[in-house]
Amino acid sequence: MKLLKPLFIFCLVLFLPTLAIPKIVFISKREGGNNIYVMDDDGSGLQRLTFTQPPQWDAGPVWSPDGKRIAFFRNISKIPTRQIPRLFIIDQDGSNEQQIIDDWASNCSWAPDGRHIAFGGDSNIYVVDIITREIQQLTNNQDLGEWATAPAWSPNGKYIAYRHRKPPNGATTICVMNADGTRQHQLIPGDEWNRFPPRWSSDSKSVLYFEVHADPDLGFWKVSNNVVIQGRVLRNRRILKIPEKWRIHSVCWFDNDKQVLIAAREFDAVIHRQIDIYKYNLGNNQITNLTNDPKDDLAPNWISDNILSVSPEDKKGIQWGKVKSLLKTVDP
């Protein structure tokens, strides 16, 4: 057994280029434009996947359930001063780029089957089959000023949470519907708070989102930010302890729901500070900075390393999480 461990480690070292699979996908403004990057859980292993240049830019990247692909939307200039978002898919290494639909599409979310994607288009939420390109409309907002966007498909496949705005107060809140569009209802009653894209926990029992409330007299000088974990029951609600001067851009689950990724900017009335990505430990409220580039890093999305394959062709179903378990079981 003493010879087995060094031999095993040697084999793993040879295999490392395949094992080093980044698990956080995000948008960055470094190197010009808004492009998609990936990195590992500790902020290392940075790789750039897309290479768009202004006036086009990429946004909202999300992993497919199997970790093989990334869906995102790209703003494409059709006429001067106007950009129209389109839904795209790329492989995990940035190759095989495909435009899925030639219509307005933003804020997307994969279905657990990996074949369907929910997205916001115009003022409603739709689902597209990425193989047949067939599109189904789920909401039917027709009133002036009412819209639904930013869908999030629950991991169990049963529900879609989304942002909804309905006049007259104009603020957005979080709603939930069945995956077929039925039983649309508010998860949180609408009020003066604006609530932003929801994310389901892995057990489909809680929704993560952030909310913003601005003082009508002081405007941006007095803004309250909350990062909230909301259960299916209204009273089951947790507000995270974030710095008072933070201005939140986006949030997502991290580390199998033990932590949260937060993209935020520290507000400063004099210096224009960049948006960085942080991880927030839900057990001890500790905050760790993952990125610190002079340009904005935002919209992170995480996937578990138990999902990501480490075999080049993915034909044997080997998983990085399983390989790490094997390392622990080798007799020292």
CSV table of C-alpha atoms in Angstrom, one decimal:
chain,number,residue,atom,x,y,z
A,1,MET,CA,0.0,0.0,0.0
A,2,LYS,CA,3.0,2.4,0.5
A,3,LEU,CA,3.8,2.1,-3.2
A,4,LEU,CA,0.2,2.4,-4.2
A,5,LYS,CA,-0.4,5.9,-3.0
A,6,PRO,CA,2.6,7.6,-4.8
A,7,LEU,CA,1.7,5.7,-8.0
A,8,PHE,CA,-1.9,6.8,-7.6
A,9,ILE,CA,-0.9,10.5,-7.1
A,10,PHE,CA,1.5,10.3,-10.0
A,11,CYS,CA,-1.3,9.2,-12.3
A,12,LEU,CA,-3.5,12.0,-11.0
A,13,VAL,CA,-0.7,14.5,-11.7
A,14,LEU,CA,-0.6,13.3,-15.3
A,15,PHE,CA,-4.4,13.7,-15.4
A,16,LEU,CA,-4.5,17.2,-13.9
A,17,PRO,CA,-5.1,19.2,-17.1
A,18,THR,CA,-8.4,17.3,-17.4
A,19,LEU,CA,-9.2,17.5,-13.7
A,20,ALA,CA,-8.8,21.3,-13.3
A,21,ILE,CA,-12.4,22.2,-14.3
A,22,PRO,CA,-13.5,25.7,-13.3
A,23,LYS,CA,-16.9,25.7,-11.6
A,24,ILE,CA,-17.9,29.4,-11.4
A,25,VAL,CA,-19.0,31.1,-14.6
A,26,PHE,CA,-19.4,34.9,-14.6
A,27,ILE,CA,-19.2,38.0,-16.6
A,28,SER,CA,-16.2,40.3,-16.5
A,29,LYS,CA,-15.4,43.7,-18.1
A,30,ARG,CA,-11.6,43.0,-17.9
A,31,GLU,CA,-9.9,42.9,-21.3
A,32,GLY,CA,-12.6,45.0,-22.9
A,33,GLY,CA,-16.3,44.5,-23.3
A,34,ASN,CA,-18.6,42.2,-21.3
A,35,ASN,CA,-17.4,38.6,-21.8
A,36,ILE,CA,-17.9,35.2,-20.1
A,37,TYR,CA,-15.1,33.8,-17.9
A,38,VAL,CA,-14.8,30.7,-15.7
A,39,MET,CA,-12.8,30.2,-12.5
A,40,ASP,CA,-12.4,27.7,-9.7
A,41,ASP,CA,-14.1,28.0,-6.3
A,42,ASP,CA,-11.1,29.9,-4.8
A,43,GLY,CA,-10.9,32.4,-7.7
A,44,SER,CA,-8.0,30.7,-9.4
A,45,GLY,CA,-7.8,29.0,-12.8
A,46,LEU,CA,-9.3,32.0,-14.7
A,47,GLN,CA,-10.2,31.4,-18.3
A,48,ARG,CA,-12.0,33.5,-20.9
A,49,LEU,CA,-14.7,31.8,-23.0
A,50,THR,CA,-16.2,34.5,-25.2
A,51,PHE,CA,-14.6,37.3,-27.2
A,52,THR,CA,-17.3,39.8,-28.1
A,53,GLN,CA,-16.5,43.5,-28.5
A,54,PRO,CA,-18.6,46.6,-28.1
A,55,PRO,CA,-21.3,47.4,-29.0
A,56,GLN,CA,-22.1,43.7,-28.5
A,57,TRP,CA,-21.8,42.2,-25.0
A,58,ASP,CA,-22.6,39.0,-23.1
A,59,ALA,CA,-24.6,38.6,-19.9
A,60,GLY,CA,-26.4,36.2,-17.6
A,61,PRO,CA,-24.4,32.9,-18.0
A,62,VAL,CA,-25.8,29.8,-16.4
A,63,TRP,CA,-24.5,26.2,-16.3
A,64,SER,CA,-26.5,23.4,-17.8
A,65,PRO,CA,-27.5,20.7,-15.3
A,66,ASP,CA,-24.7,18.3,-16.5
A,67,GLY,CA,-22.1,21.0,-16.6
A,68,LYS,CA,-21.3,20.5,-20.3
A,69,ARG,CA,-22.8,23.7,-21.6
A,70,ILE,CA,-23.5,27.3,-20.6
A,71,ALA,CA,-26.5,29.3,-21.7
A,72,PHE,CA,-26.3,33.1,-21.8
A,73,PHE,CA,-27.7,36.1,-23.7
A,74,ARG,CA,-25.9,38.4,-26.0
A,75,ASN,CA,-26.9,41.9,-26.7
A,76,ILE,CA,-26.7,42.5,-30.5
A,77,SER,CA,-27.0,45.9,-32.0
A,78,LYS,CA,-29.6,45.9,-34.8
A,79,ILE,CA,-30.0,49.6,-35.1
A,80,PRO,CA,-28.0,52.5,-33.6
A,81,THR,CA,-28.5,53.1,-29.9
A,82,ARG,CA,-30.6,49.9,-29.5
A,83,GLN,CA,-29.4,46.5,-28.5
A,84,ILE,CA,-31.5,43.3,-28.6
A,85,PRO,CA,-30.6,40.3,-26.4
A,86,ARG,CA,-30.5,36.9,-28.0
A,87,LEU,CA,-30.2,33.5,-26.4
A,88,PHE,CA,-26.9,31.6,-27.0
A,89,ILE,CA,-25.3,28.3,-25.8
A,90,ILE,CA,-21.6,27.4,-25.7
A,91,ASP,CA,-19.8,24.3,-24.5
A,92,GLN,CA,-18.0,24.5,-21.2
A,93,ASP,CA,-14.7,25.3,-22.9
A,94,GLY,CA,-16.2,28.1,-25.0
A,95,SER,CA,-16.5,26.1,-28.2
A,96,ASN,CA,-19.5,25.2,-30.3
A,97,GLU,CA,-21.3,28.5,-30.0
A,98,GLN,CA,-25.0,28.4,-31.0
A,99,GLN,CA,-27.7,31.0,-31.2
A,100,ILE,CA,-30.9,29.3,-30.1
A,101,ILE,CA,-33.7,31.8,-31.1
A,102,ASP,CA,-33.7,34.9,-33.3
A,103,ASP,CA,-35.9,37.0,-31.0
A,104,TRP,CA,-35.8,38.9,-27.7
A,105,ALA,CA,-34.5,36.6,-24.9
A,106,SER,CA,-32.7,37.3,-21.6
A,107,ASN,CA,-32.3,36.0,-18.0
A,108,CYS,CA,-32.4,32.3,-18.8
A,109,SER,CA,-32.6,29.1,-16.7
A,110,TRP,CA,-32.1,25.5,-17.7
A,111,ALA,CA,-34.7,22.8,-17.0
A,112,PRO,CA,-33.4,19.8,-15.1
A,113,ASP,CA,-33.7,17.7,-18.3
A,114,GLY,CA,-31.0,19.8,-20.0
A,115,ARG,CA,-33.2,20.2,-23.1
A,116,HIS,CA,-35.4,23.1,-22.2
A,117,ILE,CA,-34.5,26.7,-21.2
A,118,ALA,CA,-36.9,29.2,-19.7
A,119,PHE,CA,-36.2,32.8,-20.6
A,120,GLY,CA,-37.6,36.3,-20.3
A,121,GLY,CA,-38.8,37.8,-23.6
A,122,ASP,CA,-40.6,41.1,-24.1
A,123,SER,CA,-42.9,41.2,-21.1
A,124,ASN,CA,-43.5,37.4,-20.6
A,125,ILE,CA,-41.7,34.2,-19.8
A,126,TYR,CA,-41.2,31.5,-22.4
A,127,VAL,CA,-39.6,28.0,-22.6
A,128,VAL,CA,-37.7,26.8,-25.7
A,129,ASP,CA,-36.8,23.3,-26.7
A,130,ILE,CA,-33.1,23.6,-27.7
A,131,ILE,CA,-33.4,20.7,-30.1
A,132,THR,CA,-36.6,21.4,-32.0
A,133,ARG,CA,-36.5,25.2,-31.2
A,134,GLU,CA,-40.2,25.0,-30.3
A,135,ILE,CA,-41.3,27.9,-28.0
A,136,GLN,CA,-44.0,27.8,-25.4
A,137,GLN,CA,-45.4,30.9,-23.6
A,138,LEU,CA,-45.9,30.5,-19.9
A,139,THR,CA,-47.2,33.9,-18.7
A,140,ASN,CA,-49.7,36.2,-20.4
A,141,ASN,CA,-49.0,39.8,-19.2
A,142,GLN,CA,-51.0,42.2,-21.3
A,143,ASP,CA,-51.5,45.2,-19.1
A,144,LEU,CA,-49.4,48.3,-19.8
A,145,GLY,CA,-46.4,48.3,-17.5
A,146,GLU,CA,-46.8,44.7,-16.3
A,147,TRP,CA,-44.0,42.2,-17.1
A,148,ALA,CA,-42.4,38.9,-16.0
A,149,THR,CA,-38.7,38.0,-16.4
A,150,ALA,CA,-35.7,36.3,-14.8
A,151,PRO,CA,-37.1,32.7,-14.5
A,152,ALA,CA,-35.4,30.2,-12.3
A,153,TRP,CA,-36.3,26.5,-12.8
A,154,SER,CA,-36.3,24.5,-9.6
A,155,PRO,CA,-34.0,21.5,-9.5
A,156,ASN,CA,-36.9,19.1,-8.9
A,157,GLY,CA,-38.4,20.4,-12.2
A,158,LYS,CA,-41.8,21.3,-10.7
A,159,TYR,CA,-41.6,25.1,-10.3
A,160,ILE,CA,-40.4,28.3,-11.9
A,161,ALA,CA,-39.7,31.3,-9.8
A,162,TYR,CA,-39.5,34.7,-11.5
A,163,ARG,CA,-39.5,38.5,-11.1
A,164,HIS,CA,-42.9,40.2,-11.7
A,165,ARG,CA,-43.9,43.8,-12.0
A,166,LYS,CA,-47.5,44.9,-11.8
A,167,PRO,CA,-48.8,48.5,-11.7
A,168,PRO,CA,-49.7,50.6,-9.9
A,169,ASN,CA,-46.8,50.7,-7.4
A,170,GLY,CA,-44.3,49.7,-10.0
A,171,ALA,CA,-42.0,47.6,-7.7
A,172,THR,CA,-41.0,44.1,-8.6
A,173,THR,CA,-41.5,41.0,-6.5
A,174,ILE,CA,-40.9,37.3,-6.7
A,175,CYS,CA,-43.6,35.0,-8.0
A,176,VAL,CA,-43.7,31.2,-8.5
A,177,MET,CA,-45.6,29.1,-10.9
A,178,ASN,CA,-45.8,25.4,-11.9
A,179,ALA,CA,-43.4,24.5,-14.7
A,180,ASP,CA,-46.2,24.4,-17.2
A,181,GLY,CA,-47.2,28.0,-16.3
A,182,THR,CA,-50.2,27.1,-14.1
A,183,ARG,CA,-50.9,28.4,-10.6
A,184,GLN,CA,-49.0,31.7,-10.8
A,185,HIS,CA,-48.8,33.3,-7.4
A,186,GLN,CA,-46.7,35.7,-5.4
A,187,LEU,CA,-44.0,34.2,-3.1
A,188,ILE,CA,-43.5,37.5,-1.4
A,189,PRO,CA,-46.3,40.2,-1.4
A,190,GLY,CA,-45.5,43.2,-3.5
A,191,ASP,CA,-44.5,46.4,-1.6
A,192,GLU,CA,-42.0,49.3,-2.0
A,193,TRP,CA,-39.0,46.9,-2.3
A,194,ASN,CA,-37.6,45.9,-5.7
A,195,ARG,CA,-36.7,42.3,-5.8
A,196,PHE,CA,-34.2,40.8,-8.2
A,197,PRO,CA,-33.6,37.4,-10.0
A,198,PRO,CA,-34.4,34.4,-7.8
A,199,ARG,CA,-32.3,31.2,-7.5
A,200,TRP,CA,-33.6,27.9,-6.1
A,201,SER,CA,-31.8,25.9,-3.4
A,202,SER,CA,-30.7,22.4,-4.4
A,203,ASP,CA,-33.6,20.9,-2.5
A,204,SER,CA,-36.2,23.2,-4.2
A,205,LYS,CA,-37.4,24.4,-0.8
A,206,SER,CA,-35.9,27.9,-0.7
A,207,VAL,CA,-35.3,30.9,-3.0
A,208,LEU,CA,-32.3,33.2,-2.9
A,209,TYR,CA,-32.7,36.8,-4.1
A,210,PHE,CA,-31.7,40.3,-3.3
A,211,GLU,CA,-33.9,43.3,-2.8
A,212,VAL,CA,-33.3,47.1,-3.0
A,213,HIS,CA,-35.2,50.0,-1.5
A,214,ALA,CA,-34.2,53.6,-2.2
A,215,ASP,CA,-35.2,56.6,-0.1
A,216,PRO,CA,-37.5,58.7,-2.4
A,217,ASP,CA,-36.0,61.9,-1.0
A,218,LEU,CA,-32.3,60.9,-1.0
A,219,GLY,CA,-32.3,58.6,-4.0
A,220,PHE,CA,-29.1,56.6,-4.5
A,221,TRP,CA,-27.4,58.3,-1.5
A,222,LYS,CA,-29.7,56.2,0.8
A,223,VAL,CA,-30.2,52.7,-0.6
A,224,SER,CA,-31.0,49.6,1.5
A,225,ASN,CA,-29.8,46.2,0.2
A,226,ASN,CA,-30.9,42.9,1.5
A,227,VAL,CA,-29.8,39.4,0.5
A,228,VAL,CA,-32.6,37.1,1.4
A,229,ILE,CA,-33.2,33.3,1.6
A,230,GLN,CA,-37.0,32.8,1.4
A,231,GLY,CA,-38.7,29.5,2.1
A,232,ARG,CA,-42.0,28.4,0.6
A,233,VAL,CA,-43.7,29.7,3.8
A,234,LEU,CA,-43.5,33.5,4.1
A,235,ARG,CA,-42.3,33.5,7.7
A,236,ASN,CA,-39.4,31.3,6.8
A,237,ARG,CA,-37.0,34.1,5.9
A,238,ARG,CA,-33.4,34.8,6.5
A,239,ILE,CA,-31.6,38.1,5.8
A,240,LEU,CA,-27.8,37.8,5.4
A,241,LYS,CA,-25.5,40.2,7.2
A,242,ILE,CA,-23.8,42.1,4.4
A,243,PRO,CA,-21.8,45.3,4.7
A,244,GLU,CA,-24.0,48.4,4.9
A,245,LYS,CA,-22.2,50.1,2.0
A,246,TRP,CA,-22.6,47.3,-0.5
A,247,ARG,CA,-24.6,47.8,-3.6
A,248,ILE,CA,-25.7,44.3,-4.7
A,249,HIS,CA,-25.6,43.3,-8.4
A,250,SER,CA,-26.4,39.6,-8.3
A,251,VAL,CA,-26.5,36.5,-6.0
A,252,CYS,CA,-26.4,32.7,-6.4
A,253,TRP,CA,-26.0,29.5,-4.3
A,254,PHE,CA,-22.6,28.1,-3.8
A,255,ASP,CA,-20.9,25.1,-2.2
A,256,ASN,CA,-24.0,22.9,-2.2
A,257,ASP,CA,-26.0,25.6,-0.4
A,258,LYS,CA,-23.5,26.0,2.4
A,259,GLN,CA,-22.4,29.4,1.0
A,260,VAL,CA,-23.7,32.1,-1.3
A,261,LEU,CA,-21.9,34.0,-4.1
A,262,ILE,CA,-22.5,37.7,-4.1
A,263,ALA,CA,-21.5,40.2,-6.8
A,264,ALA,CA,-21.4,43.7,-5.1
A,265,ARG,CA,-19.8,47.1,-5.3
A,266,GLU,CA,-18.8,49.0,-2.2
A,267,PHE,CA,-20.5,52.4,-2.5
A,268,ASP,CA,-18.3,55.4,-2.4
A,269,ALA,CA,-19.5,58.9,-3.2
A,270,VAL,CA,-16.1,60.0,-4.5
A,271,ILE,CA,-14.4,56.9,-6.0
A,272,HIS,CA,-16.1,54.7,-8.5
A,273,ARG,CA,-15.4,51.2,-7.2
A,274,GLN,CA,-15.6,48.0,-9.2
A,275,ILE,CA,-18.0,45.1,-8.7
A,276,ASP,CA,-16.3,42.1,-7.2
A,277,ILE,CA,-17.4,38.6,-6.5
A,278,TYR,CA,-17.5,37.4,-2.8
A,279,LYS,CA,-18.4,34.2,-1.1
A,280,TYR,CA,-20.6,34.4,2.0
A,281,ASN,CA,-20.4,31.4,4.5
A,282,LEU,CA,-24.0,30.8,5.8
A,283,GLY,CA,-22.6,28.9,8.8
A,284,ASN,CA,-20.5,31.7,10.3
A,285,ASN,CA,-21.4,34.8,8.1
A,286,GLN,CA,-17.7,35.1,7.0
A,287,ILE,CA,-17.2,36.9,3.7
A,288,THR,CA,-14.3,36.2,1.4
A,289,ASN,CA,-13.3,38.2,-1.7
A,290,LEU,CA,-12.8,36.0,-4.8
A,291,THR,CA,-12.1,38.6,-7.5
A,292,ASN,CA,-10.3,42.0,-7.2
A,293,ASP,CA,-9.8,43.3,-10.7
A,294,PRO,CA,-10.1,47.0,-11.6
A,295,LYS,CA,-12.9,46.1,-14.0
A,296,ASP,CA,-16.3,44.7,-12.9
A,297,ASP,CA,-16.8,41.0,-12.3
A,298,LEU,CA,-20.5,40.1,-12.0
A,299,ALA,CA,-23.3,37.6,-12.5
A,300,PRO,CA,-21.7,34.5,-11.0
A,301,ASN,CA,-23.2,31.0,-11.4
A,302,TRP,CA,-21.8,27.9,-9.7
A,303,ILE,CA,-22.0,24.2,-10.4
A,304,SER,CA,-21.0,21.4,-8.1
A,305,ASP,CA,-17.8,19.5,-8.8
A,306,ASN,CA,-19.9,16.3,-8.3
A,307,ILE,CA,-21.6,17.1,-11.6
A,308,LEU,CA,-18.6,18.0,-13.7
A,309,SER,CA,-17.0,15.2,-15.6
A,310,VAL,CA,-13.2,14.7,-15.6
A,311,SER,CA,-13.2,12.3,-18.6
A,312,PRO,CA,-12.5,14.0,-21.9
A,313,GLU,CA,-15.3,12.3,-23.8
A,314,ASP,CA,-17.5,11.8,-20.7
A,315,LYS,CA,-18.1,8.2,-21.7
A,316,LYS,CA,-17.4,6.6,-18.4
A,317,GLY,CA,-19.2,9.1,-16.3
A,318,ILE,CA,-16.2,9.8,-14.0
A,319,GLN,CA,-16.8,12.7,-11.8
A,320,TRP,CA,-14.3,15.1,-10.0
A,321,GLY,CA,-16.1,14.7,-6.7
A,322,LYS,CA,-15.6,10.9,-6.9
A,323,VAL,CA,-11.9,11.3,-7.8
A,324,LYS,CA,-11.4,13.4,-4.7
A,325,SER,CA,-13.2,10.8,-2.6
A,326,LEU,CA,-10.8,8.1,-4.0
A,327,LEU,CA,-7.8,10.3,-2.9
A,328,LYS,CA,-9.2,10.2,0.7
A,329,THR,CA,-9.6,6.5,0.7
A,330,VAL,CA,-6.1,5.6,-0.3
A,331,ASP,CA,-4.3,4.1,2.7
A,332,PRO,CA,-1.5,6.5,3.9
